[in-house]
mmCIF file of C-alpha atoms in Angstrom:
data_model
loop_
_atom_site.group_PDB
_atom_site.id
_atom_site.type_symbol
_atom_site.label_atom_id
_atom_site.label_comp_id
_atom_site.label_asym_id
_atom_site.label_seq_id
_atom_site.Cartn_x
_atom_site.Cartn_y
_atom_site.Cartn_z
ATOM 1 C CA MET J 1 -27.482 26.887 -28.901
ATOM 2 C CA GLY J 2 -29.255 26.499 -32.150
ATOM 3 C CA GLU J 3 -29.329 23.031 -33.861
ATOM 4 C CA SER J 4 -26.572 23.971 -36.627
ATOM 5 C CA ALA J 5 -24.549 26.339 -34.221
ATOM 6 C CA VAL J 6 -20.371 25.492 -34.722
ATOM 7 C CA TYR J 7 -18.371 26.546 -32.258
ATOM 8 C CA THR J 8 -14.809 26.962 -32.516
ATOM 9 C CA ALA J 9 -11.682 27.122 -30.558
ATOM 10 C CA ASP J 10 -8.179 26.377 -29.814
ATOM 11 C CA VAL J 11 -8.691 23.243 -27.390
ATOM 12 C CA LEU J 12 -11.704 21.545 -26.598
ATOM 13 C CA LEU J 13 -11.482 19.929 -23.320
ATOM 14 C CA ILE J 14 -13.587 17.179 -22.547
ATOM 15 C CA GLY J 15 -14.884 16.642 -18.629
ATOM 16 C CA ALA J 16 -15.354 19.554 -16.238
ATOM 17 C CA GLY J 17 -13.975 17.956 -13.283
ATOM 18 C CA ILE J 18 -11.164 18.654 -11.442
ATOM 19 C CA ILE J 19 -8.359 17.501 -14.169
ATOM 20 C CA GLY J 20 -10.081 19.357 -16.525
ATOM 21 C CA ALA J 21 -10.803 22.543 -14.485
ATOM 22 C CA ALA J 22 -6.646 22.768 -13.939
ATOM 23 C CA CYS J 23 -6.132 22.148 -17.474
ATOM 24 C CA ALA J 24 -8.407 24.867 -18.708
ATOM 25 C CA TYR J 25 -7.089 27.304 -15.995
ATOM 26 C CA ARG J 26 -3.541 26.924 -17.329
ATOM 27 C CA LEU J 27 -4.529 26.631 -20.848
ATOM 28 C CA GLY J 28 -6.482 29.915 -20.794
ATOM 29 C CA GLU J 29 -3.395 31.545 -18.972
ATOM 30 C CA ARG J 30 -1.319 30.661 -21.874
ATOM 31 C CA GLY J 31 -3.640 32.825 -24.155
ATOM 32 C CA LEU J 32 -5.698 29.637 -26.127
ATOM 33 C CA LYS J 33 -9.563 29.739 -26.684
ATOM 34 C CA VAL J 34 -10.305 26.961 -24.686
ATOM 35 C CA ARG J 35 -14.200 25.346 -24.707
ATOM 36 C CA ILE J 36 -15.043 22.690 -21.955
ATOM 37 C CA LEU J 37 -17.674 20.115 -22.868
ATOM 38 C CA GLU J 38 -19.467 18.760 -19.958
ATOM 39 C CA ALA J 39 -21.885 15.611 -20.190
ATOM 40 C CA ALA J 40 -23.797 16.353 -17.113
ATOM 41 C CA SER J 41 -25.393 19.409 -15.680
ATOM 42 C CA ALA J 42 -22.979 20.876 -13.431
ATOM 43 C CA PRO J 43 -18.924 20.648 -12.915
ATOM 44 C CA ALA J 44 -17.523 18.159 -10.661
ATOM 45 C CA MET J 45 -20.274 15.587 -10.897
ATOM 46 C CA GLY J 46 -17.941 12.579 -11.734
ATOM 47 C CA SER J 47 -15.421 11.404 -9.510
ATOM 48 C CA THR J 48 -14.386 14.479 -8.459
ATOM 49 C CA GLY J 49 -17.353 14.772 -6.599
ATOM 50 C CA LYS J 50 -17.822 11.194 -5.326
ATOM 51 C CA SER J 51 -13.808 11.353 -3.994
ATOM 52 C CA ALA J 52 -12.746 10.637 -0.781
ATOM 53 C CA ALA J 53 -10.933 13.751 -1.150
ATOM 54 C CA GLY J 54 -6.962 12.296 0.168
ATOM 55 C CA VAL J 55 -3.466 13.896 -1.155
ATOM 56 C CA ARG J 56 -0.638 11.968 -0.666
ATOM 57 C CA VAL J 57 3.234 11.790 -1.825
ATOM 58 C CA GLN J 58 3.899 8.309 -0.355
ATOM 59 C CA PHE J 59 4.222 6.335 -4.031
ATOM 60 C CA SER J 60 7.138 4.361 -5.353
ATOM 61 C CA GLU J 61 7.412 5.800 -8.655
ATOM 62 C CA PRO J 62 9.056 9.235 -9.055
ATOM 63 C CA THR J 63 6.721 11.067 -11.579
ATOM 64 C CA ASN J 64 3.860 10.037 -9.050
ATOM 65 C CA ILE J 65 5.748 11.216 -6.362
ATOM 66 C CA LEU J 66 6.347 14.344 -7.708
ATOM 67 C CA LEU J 67 2.626 14.927 -9.319
ATOM 68 C CA SER J 68 1.625 14.849 -5.991
ATOM 69 C CA TRP J 69 3.934 16.967 -4.143
ATOM 70 C CA GLU J 70 3.946 19.471 -6.724
ATOM 71 C CA SER J 71 -0.082 19.761 -6.754
ATOM 72 C CA ILE J 72 0.019 19.879 -2.998
ATOM 73 C CA GLN J 73 2.425 23.011 -2.660
ATOM 74 C CA GLU J 74 -0.285 24.385 -4.961
ATOM 75 C CA TYR J 75 -3.236 23.383 -2.989
ATOM 76 C CA ARG J 76 -1.522 24.631 0.443
ATOM 77 C CA GLN J 77 -1.475 28.319 -1.415
ATOM 78 C CA MET J 78 -5.478 28.445 -2.208
ATOM 79 C CA PRO J 79 -7.818 28.947 0.380
ATOM 80 C CA GLU J 80 -10.885 27.038 -1.734
ATOM 81 C CA ALA J 81 -8.923 23.727 -1.544
ATOM 82 C CA ALA J 82 -9.124 23.663 2.426
ATOM 83 C CA TYR J 83 -6.033 21.242 2.903
ATOM 84 C CA ARG J 84 -5.429 19.856 5.577
ATOM 85 C CA PRO J 85 -2.667 17.814 6.728
ATOM 86 C CA ILE J 86 -3.976 15.039 8.419
ATOM 87 C CA GLY J 87 -1.157 12.394 7.484
ATOM 88 C CA TYR J 88 -1.217 9.113 5.775
ATOM 89 C CA LEU J 89 -0.131 6.218 7.880
ATOM 90 C CA PHE J 90 0.512 2.569 6.163
ATOM 91 C CA LEU J 91 0.808 -0.230 8.103
ATOM 92 C CA VAL J 92 3.364 -2.808 5.958
ATOM 93 C CA PRO J 93 3.421 -6.375 6.051
ATOM 94 C CA GLU J 94 6.490 -7.845 6.518
ATOM 95 C CA SER J 95 6.648 -9.114 3.128
ATOM 96 C CA GLU J 96 6.473 -5.854 1.652
ATOM 97 C CA TRP J 97 8.569 -4.054 4.032
ATOM 98 C CA PRO J 98 11.980 -3.991 2.167
ATOM 99 C CA GLN J 99 10.126 -2.611 -1.316
ATOM 100 C CA HIS J 100 8.441 -0.240 0.756
ATOM 101 C CA HIS J 101 11.853 1.206 2.499
ATOM 102 C CA LYS J 102 13.299 1.794 -0.855
ATOM 103 C CA ALA J 103 10.086 3.827 -2.060
ATOM 104 C CA VAL J 104 10.891 5.798 1.423
ATOM 105 C CA GLU J 105 14.461 6.425 0.435
ATOM 106 C CA LEU J 106 13.376 7.688 -2.866
ATOM 107 C CA GLN J 107 10.448 9.787 -1.675
ATOM 108 C CA ARG J 108 12.643 11.369 1.103
ATOM 109 C CA SER J 109 15.528 11.841 -1.914
ATOM 110 C CA LEU J 110 12.957 13.771 -3.992
ATOM 111 C CA GLY J 111 12.590 15.990 -1.369
ATOM 112 C CA VAL J 112 9.519 14.900 0.381
ATOM 113 C CA PRO J 113 8.935 14.657 3.928
ATOM 114 C CA VAL J 114 8.075 11.196 4.978
ATOM 115 C CA GLU J 115 8.668 9.289 8.216
ATOM 116 C CA GLU J 116 9.363 5.158 9.219
ATOM 117 C CA LEU J 117 7.864 4.431 12.402
ATOM 118 C CA CYS J 118 8.387 1.352 14.463
ATOM 119 C CA LEU J 119 4.906 -0.426 15.255
ATOM 120 C CA GLU J 120 5.209 1.036 19.000
ATOM 121 C CA ASP J 121 4.941 4.288 17.719
ATOM 122 C CA ALA J 122 2.479 4.139 15.033
ATOM 123 C CA GLN J 123 0.222 2.512 17.745
ATOM 124 C CA HIS J 124 0.471 6.089 19.442
ATOM 125 C CA ILE J 125 -1.484 7.396 16.603
ATOM 126 C CA VAL J 126 -4.046 4.405 15.344
ATOM 127 C CA GLU J 127 -4.621 1.691 17.506
ATOM 128 C CA PHE J 128 -3.938 -1.975 15.626
ATOM 129 C CA ASN J 129 -3.465 -5.489 15.682
ATOM 130 C CA PRO J 130 0.487 -5.678 14.471
ATOM 131 C CA LYS J 131 0.167 -9.501 13.764
ATOM 132 C CA GLY J 132 2.239 -10.006 10.336
ATOM 133 C CA LEU J 133 3.247 -6.356 10.545
ATOM 134 C CA ALA J 134 6.937 -5.153 10.170
ATOM 135 C CA GLY J 135 6.359 -1.790 10.539
ATOM 136 C CA ALA J 136 4.665 1.692 9.139
ATOM 137 C CA THR J 137 5.320 5.006 7.344
ATOM 138 C CA TYR J 138 3.594 8.167 7.932
ATOM 139 C CA GLY J 139 3.708 11.222 5.449
ATOM 140 C CA PRO J 140 3.297 14.565 7.414
ATOM 141 C CA ALA J 141 2.385 16.987 4.426
ATOM 142 C CA ASP J 142 -0.245 14.095 2.954
ATOM 143 C CA GLY J 143 -3.838 14.928 3.919
ATOM 144 C CA VAL J 144 -7.028 15.935 2.305
ATOM 145 C CA VAL J 145 -8.848 18.555 0.288
ATOM 146 C CA ASP J 146 -11.775 20.065 -0.988
ATOM 147 C CA PRO J 147 -12.225 18.900 -4.433
ATOM 148 C CA HIS J 148 -14.880 20.190 -5.245
ATOM 149 C CA GLY J 149 -14.105 23.925 -3.950
ATOM 150 C CA ILE J 150 -11.143 23.193 -6.141
ATOM 151 C CA THR J 151 -12.384 22.605 -9.046
ATOM 152 C CA MET J 152 -14.858 25.837 -9.010
ATOM 153 C CA GLU J 153 -12.009 28.067 -8.128
ATOM 154 C CA TYR J 154 -10.205 26.829 -11.623
ATOM 155 C CA LEU J 155 -13.411 27.321 -13.247
ATOM 156 C CA ARG J 156 -13.751 30.903 -11.586
ATOM 157 C CA ARG J 157 -10.338 31.560 -12.932
ATOM 158 C CA SER J 158 -10.718 30.098 -16.286
ATOM 159 C CA ARG J 159 -13.897 32.104 -16.978
ATOM 160 C CA THR J 160 -11.865 35.517 -16.178
ATOM 161 C CA LEU J 161 -9.513 34.529 -18.740
ATOM 162 C CA GLY J 162 -12.138 33.680 -21.683
ATOM 163 C CA VAL J 163 -12.864 29.970 -21.151
ATOM 164 C CA GLU J 164 -16.188 28.740 -21.996
ATOM 165 C CA LEU J 165 -17.898 26.040 -19.481
ATOM 166 C CA HIS J 166 -20.690 24.165 -22.057
ATOM 167 C CA LEU J 167 -22.953 21.946 -20.011
ATOM 168 C CA GLU J 168 -24.818 19.044 -21.198
ATOM 169 C CA ALA J 169 -22.125 19.325 -24.194
ATOM 170 C CA GLU J 170 -21.936 15.025 -24.457
ATOM 171 C CA LEU J 171 -19.664 14.333 -26.988
ATOM 172 C CA LEU J 172 -21.295 11.994 -28.826
ATOM 173 C CA ARG J 173 -18.847 11.910 -32.063
ATOM 174 C CA ALA J 174 -15.251 13.096 -32.997
ATOM 175 C CA PHE J 175 -13.352 13.146 -36.151
ATOM 176 C CA GLN J 176 -10.666 14.793 -37.817
ATOM 177 C CA GLN J 177 -11.734 17.381 -41.120
ATOM 178 C CA GLY J 178 -8.943 19.413 -42.863
ATOM 179 C CA GLY J 179 -6.431 19.037 -39.580
ATOM 180 C CA VAL J 180 -9.306 20.398 -37.048
ATOM 181 C CA TRP J 181 -11.203 18.196 -34.634
ATOM 182 C CA ARG J 182 -15.251 18.176 -35.477
ATOM 183 C CA VAL J 183 -17.550 17.534 -32.161
ATOM 184 C CA GLU J 184 -20.779 16.379 -32.104
ATOM 185 C CA THR J 185 -23.349 16.794 -29.023
ATOM 186 C CA ARG J 186 -26.935 16.987 -29.392
ATOM 187 C CA ARG J 187 -27.061 20.921 -29.043
ATOM 188 C CA ALA J 188 -24.456 22.023 -31.099
ATOM 189 C CA THR J 189 -21.121 21.495 -33.399
ATOM 190 C CA PHE J 190 -17.447 22.303 -31.788
ATOM 191 C CA GLU J 191 -14.490 22.637 -33.785
ATOM 192 C CA ALA J 192 -10.500 23.047 -32.788
ATOM 193 C CA PRO J 193 -7.389 21.956 -33.676
ATOM 194 C CA TYR J 194 -7.208 19.873 -30.188
ATOM 195 C CA ILE J 195 -8.988 17.757 -28.306
ATOM 196 C CA LEU J 196 -7.921 17.414 -24.528
ATOM 197 C CA ASN J 197 -9.535 13.957 -22.974
ATOM 198 C CA ALA J 198 -10.224 14.751 -19.765
ATOM 199 C CA ALA J 199 -13.573 12.595 -19.057
ATOM 200 C CA GLY J 200 -12.534 10.699 -16.155
ATOM 201 C CA ALA J 201 -14.451 7.267 -15.912
ATOM 202 C CA TRP J 202 -15.552 8.003 -19.370
ATOM 203 C CA ALA J 203 -12.393 8.639 -20.775
ATOM 204 C CA GLY J 204 -12.402 5.299 -22.926
ATOM 205 C CA GLU J 205 -15.741 5.688 -24.442
ATOM 206 C CA VAL J 206 -14.674 9.168 -25.102
ATOM 207 C CA GLY J 207 -11.927 7.547 -27.202
ATOM 208 C CA LYS J 208 -14.243 4.735 -28.847
ATOM 209 C CA ARG J 209 -16.539 7.723 -30.164
ATOM 210 C CA ALA J 210 -13.607 9.233 -31.630
ATOM 211 C CA ARG J 211 -12.430 5.974 -32.780
ATOM 212 C CA LEU J 212 -9.604 5.239 -30.772
ATOM 213 C CA GLU J 213 -8.532 2.851 -28.396
ATOM 214 C CA ILE J 214 -7.914 4.335 -24.902
ATOM 215 C CA PRO J 215 -7.288 1.855 -22.519
ATOM 216 C CA VAL J 216 -9.476 3.504 -19.214
ATOM 217 C CA GLN J 217 -12.194 1.652 -17.444
ATOM 218 C CA PRO J 218 -14.877 2.843 -14.620
ATOM 219 C CA ALA J 219 -14.293 0.822 -11.565
ATOM 220 C CA ARG J 220 -17.189 1.325 -8.753
ATOM 221 C CA ARG J 221 -15.507 2.355 -5.508
ATOM 222 C CA LEU J 222 -17.267 2.773 -2.367
ATOM 223 C CA VAL J 223 -17.048 4.481 0.943
ATOM 224 C CA PHE J 224 -19.017 3.511 3.931
ATOM 225 C CA ALA J 225 -19.595 5.801 7.097
ATOM 226 C CA THR J 226 -20.351 5.328 10.431
ATOM 227 C CA ALA J 227 -22.317 7.227 12.718
ATOM 228 C CA PRO J 228 -21.117 9.743 15.209
ATOM 229 C CA THR J 229 -18.206 7.611 17.248
ATOM 230 C CA GLY J 230 -18.957 9.171 20.884
ATOM 231 C CA TRP J 231 -15.349 9.748 21.095
ATOM 232 C CA LYS J 232 -13.084 12.143 19.570
ATOM 233 C CA HIS J 233 -10.567 11.511 17.171
ATOM 234 C CA ASN J 234 -8.391 12.526 14.323
ATOM 235 C CA TYR J 235 -6.905 9.508 12.527
ATOM 236 C CA PRO J 236 -4.940 10.242 9.715
ATOM 237 C CA LEU J 237 -6.071 8.528 6.307
ATOM 238 C CA THR J 238 -4.775 4.673 7.502
ATOM 239 C CA ILE J 239 -3.753 2.314 5.010
ATOM 240 C CA ASP J 240 -3.598 -1.669 6.043
ATOM 241 C CA LEU J 241 -1.306 -2.552 2.757
ATOM 242 C CA ALA J 242 -1.749 -6.039 4.103
ATOM 243 C CA SER J 243 -5.337 -6.304 3.277
ATOM 244 C CA GLY J 244 -5.867 -2.976 1.450
ATOM 245 C CA PHE J 245 -8.645 -1.679 4.062
ATOM 246 C CA TRP J 246 -8.638 1.939 4.810
ATOM 247 C CA PHE J 247 -10.208 4.644 7.120
ATOM 248 C CA ARG J 248 -9.847 7.819 8.124
ATOM 249 C CA SER J 249 -11.756 10.409 10.514
ATOM 250 C CA GLU J 250 -14.601 12.887 9.236
ATOM 251 C CA GLY J 251 -15.744 15.106 11.642
ATOM 252 C CA GLU J 252 -17.428 12.947 14.383
ATOM 253 C CA ARG J 253 -17.473 10.067 11.808
ATOM 254 C CA VAL J 254 -14.759 7.629 10.582
ATOM 255 C CA ILE J 255 -15.223 6.519 6.627
ATOM 256 C CA PHE J 256 -13.764 3.479 5.488
ATOM 257 C CA GLY J 257 -13.386 1.174 2.677
ATOM 258 C CA LYS J 258 -11.934 -1.125 0.588
ATOM 259 C CA SER J 259 -11.479 -1.679 -3.100
ATOM 260 C CA ASN J 260 -13.169 -4.771 -4.988
ATOM 261 C CA LEU J 261 -10.700 -5.219 -7.787
ATOM 262 C CA ALA J 262 -12.987 -7.738 -9.736
ATOM 263 C CA GLU J 263 -15.561 -4.920 -9.902
ATOM 264 C CA VAL J 264 -14.809 -3.196 -13.293
ATOM 265 C CA GLY J 265 -17.727 -1.379 -15.511
ATOM 266 C CA PHE J 266 -20.486 1.202 -14.787
ATOM 267 C CA SER J 267 -22.148 -0.924 -12.054
ATOM 268 C CA THR J 268 -24.065 2.118 -9.818
ATOM 269 C CA GLY J 269 -25.411 2.496 -6.138
ATOM 270 C CA MET J 270 -24.038 1.007 -2.943
ATOM 271 C CA ASP J 271 -23.038 -2.787 -2.994
ATOM 272 C CA TRP J 272 -23.857 -3.718 0.350
ATOM 273 C CA ALA J 273 -22.722 -7.195 -0.245
ATOM 274 C CA TRP J 274 -19.050 -5.542 -0.083
ATOM 275 C CA LEU J 275 -19.815 -4.430 3.122
ATOM 276 C CA GLU J 276 -18.783 -7.969 4.657
ATOM 277 C CA PRO J 277 -15.653 -8.446 3.324
ATOM 278 C CA THR J 278 -14.429 -4.897 4.017
ATOM 279 C CA LEU J 279 -15.617 -5.174 7.567
ATOM 280 C CA GLU J 280 -14.029 -8.461 8.196
ATOM 281 C CA ALA J 281 -10.298 -7.142 6.690
ATOM 282 C CA GLY J 282 -10.856 -3.895 9.178
ATOM 283 C CA LEU J 283 -12.094 -5.652 12.178
ATOM 284 C CA ASP J 284 -9.076 -8.017 11.889
ATOM 285 C CA ARG J 285 -6.764 -5.242 11.883
ATOM 286 C CA PHE J 286 -8.562 -2.357 13.821
ATOM 287 C CA PRO J 287 -11.095 -4.568 16.286
ATOM 288 C CA TRP J 288 -12.388 -1.026 17.802
ATOM 289 C CA LEU J 289 -14.185 -0.661 14.676
ATOM 290 C CA ALA J 290 -16.530 -2.982 16.569
ATOM 291 C CA LYS J 291 -17.708 -0.238 18.598
ATOM 292 C CA THR J 292 -18.988 1.911 15.647
ATOM 293 C CA ALA J 293 -22.631 1.607 13.704
ATOM 294 C CA LEU J 294 -22.807 1.977 10.412
ATOM 295 C CA ASP J 295 -24.744 5.121 8.855
ATOM 296 C CA ARG J 296 -25.887 3.914 5.597
ATOM 297 C CA LYS J 297 -27.088 7.138 4.673
ATOM 298 C CA ALA J 298 -24.112 8.912 4.869
ATOM 299 C CA SER J 299 -22.086 6.151 3.046
ATOM 300 C CA TRP J 300 -21.517 6.807 -0.886
ATOM 301 C CA TRP J 301 -19.937 5.614 -4.259
ATOM 302 C CA GLY J 302 -18.348 6.757 -7.196
ATOM 303 C CA TYR J 303 -16.076 5.891 -10.114
ATOM 304 C CA TYR J 304 -12.185 5.060 -10.374
ATOM 305 C CA GLU J 305 -11.032 5.297 -13.566
ATOM 306 C CA VAL J 306 -8.849 2.609 -13.863
ATOM 307 C CA THR J 307 -5.561 1.851 -16.404
ATOM 308 C CA PRO J 308 -3.979 -1.749 -16.930
ATOM 309 C CA ASP J 309 -1.067 -0.724 -14.894
ATOM 310 C CA HIS J 310 -3.213 1.972 -12.470
ATOM 311 C CA ASN J 311 -1.300 4.749 -13.472
ATOM 312 C CA PRO J 312 -2.972 7.779 -15.776
ATOM 313 C CA ILE J 313 -1.973 8.436 -19.359
ATOM 314 C CA LEU J 314 -1.007 11.493 -20.107
ATOM 315 C CA GLY J 315 0.373 13.680 -23.206
ATOM 316 C CA ARG J 316 -0.202 13.085 -27.227
ATOM 317 C CA MET J 317 -2.039 9.983 -28.275
ATOM 318 C CA PRO J 318 0.706 8.586 -30.942
ATOM 319 C CA GLY J 319 0.199 8.650 -34.287
ATOM 320 C CA VAL J 320 -3.246 10.832 -34.066
ATOM 321 C CA GLU J 321 -2.545 14.698 -34.545
ATOM 322 C CA GLY J 322 -4.261 16.898 -31.929
ATOM 323 C CA TRP J 323 -5.832 14.447 -29.600
ATOM 324 C CA VAL J 324 -4.013 14.489 -25.916
ATOM 325 C CA ASN J 325 -5.026 12.503 -23.014
ATOM 326 C CA ALA J 326 -5.198 13.637 -19.304
ATOM 327 C CA CYS J 327 -7.420 10.510 -17.773
ATOM 328 C CA GLY J 328 -7.006 6.995 -16.384
ATOM 329 C CA PHE J 329 -5.492 8.309 -12.585
ATOM 330 C CA SER J 330 -7.084 4.992 -10.797
ATOM 331 C CA GLY J 331 -8.384 7.156 -7.611
ATOM 332 C CA HIS J 332 -5.449 9.583 -7.749
ATOM 333 C CA GLY J 333 -6.519 12.454 -9.898
ATOM 334 C CA VAL J 334 -7.512 14.851 -7.170
ATOM 335 C CA GLN J 335 -4.250 14.704 -5.543
ATOM 336 C CA GLN J 336 -2.635 15.351 -9.093
ATOM 337 C CA ALA J 337 -4.661 17.605 -11.003
ATOM 338 C CA ALA J 338 -2.585 21.121 -10.204
ATOM 339 C CA ALA J 339 0.678 19.666 -11.464
ATOM 340 C CA VAL J 340 -1.138 17.699 -14.659
ATOM 341 C CA GLY J 341 -2.779 21.183 -15.607
ATOM 342 C CA ARG J 342 0.300 22.702 -16.236
ATOM 343 C CA LEU J 343 2.079 19.892 -17.872
ATOM 344 C CA MET J 344 -0.822 19.682 -20.193
ATOM 345 C CA ALA J 345 -0.909 23.309 -20.954
ATOM 346 C CA GLU J 346 2.900 22.885 -21.979
ATOM 347 C CA GLU J 347 1.987 19.580 -24.119
ATOM 348 C CA ILE J 348 -0.073 21.757 -25.709
ATOM 349 C CA ALA J 349 1.008 25.116 -26.004
ATOM 350 C CA GLU J 350 4.732 24.317 -26.396
ATOM 351 C CA GLY J 351 4.523 21.014 -28.220
ATOM 352 C CA ARG J 352 5.521 18.874 -25.036
ATOM 353 C CA ALA J 353 5.598 18.752 -21.255
ATOM 354 C CA ALA J 354 9.033 20.520 -19.672
ATOM 355 C CA THR J 355 8.709 21.006 -16.351
ATOM 356 C CA LEU J 356 8.265 16.860 -15.380
ATOM 357 C CA ASN J 357 9.189 14.281 -17.358
ATOM 358 C CA ILE J 358 6.085 12.514 -18.384
ATOM 359 C CA ASP J 359 7.230 9.611 -20.527
ATOM 360 C CA PRO J 360 6.383 6.769 -18.330
ATOM 361 C CA LEU J 361 2.645 8.039 -17.983
ATOM 362 C CA ARG J 362 2.586 8.271 -22.206
ATOM 363 C CA TYR J 363 0.565 6.033 -24.114
ATOM 364 C CA GLU J 364 3.526 4.539 -25.704
ATOM 365 C CA ARG J 365 4.411 2.365 -22.897
ATOM 366 C CA PHE J 366 1.018 -0.120 -23.506
ATOM 367 C CA SER J 367 3.018 -0.899 -26.617
ATOM 368 C CA SER J 368 6.079 -1.443 -24.890
ATOM 369 C CA ARG J 369 7.722 -3.313 -21.853
ATOM 370 C CA ALA J 370 8.634 0.060 -20.261
ATOM 371 C CA ARG J 371 5.769 0.159 -17.917
ATOM 372 C CA ILE J 372 6.133 1.472 -14.574
ATOM 373 C CA ALA J 373 5.196 -0.643 -11.777
ATOM 374 C CA GLU J 374 3.384 1.539 -8.716
ATOM 375 C CA ARG J 375 3.019 -0.795 -5.743
ATOM 376 C CA ASN J 376 1.047 1.898 -3.515
ATOM 377 C CA ILE J 377 -2.078 1.529 -4.781
ATOM 378 C CA VAL J 378 -5.232 1.471 -3.053
#
């Protein structure tokens, strides 16, 4: 690319993670000329590549349930997704059981398979200290996928439709001129009537560079890994809602974590000081973890992209022509990407998402009292 090169498109898609890749594919299907601008030197280098790879339908709000359920249906048909329904097991404290039970009723009413278990039955799946718990729920269709594999497959399909991927193309500045968005990068300038912001943890910063306020912030999350345990296991992704501690099997290892809700910003590297409070919560509920050994080299970190209500921002930016957001997934981007790709293609090509009502997730909720309160956040 030369210094004065100007590349045009119908849509400039910012970010080549799983959300951006899914959106690019579905937009390309509709015959739109799409260019993906990715700041990194390869796709899926941000949150997608660092994900713990879980997919689940056990949410408390209808939109989140359906986004994940429809995505899981698509991943089931995609060999590259390597979908494995290992299940999600929620251990629910007494104080949260009434609301959690209501969420299960909602999930079932939407056609999602979720089971309520007594503590004795749950113990047959994972051994735990039942103190303070009322019961458990299990999602047999919940599980894990290969986020990198999904992203690369969407990009492969996109290329056959004429979508072009520009790597090392960080958005430095974006502005509108004559109804067209103009994006400046170090290597070239790009123009299109639409920008789709799928920049993940960097979505808020991308907004600032276009003089827009998009309430998305990065939040570091840590995944600790044990050494091979020495015993066979196939633990589902298990979450203790009393503490926020989670774990699951990863081959012969166990991976685990607990969100540090006080941490916001682009912190980097492993925070080994957070291991102690994480293990303290884990050992209290799962004493058998004391028999494992930590493998520091197998542990890793990445970013959540969090919003004030921990729900994504989907759809057109109010009062700004041609700007669409698909960001702020707060750790749920992998499990909702397939459905989001279809919806954003509708939003841009047809003027409004139609197959699912995304109004509860639109930007406008931040200026009203009509915010959804998703309870099942980890």
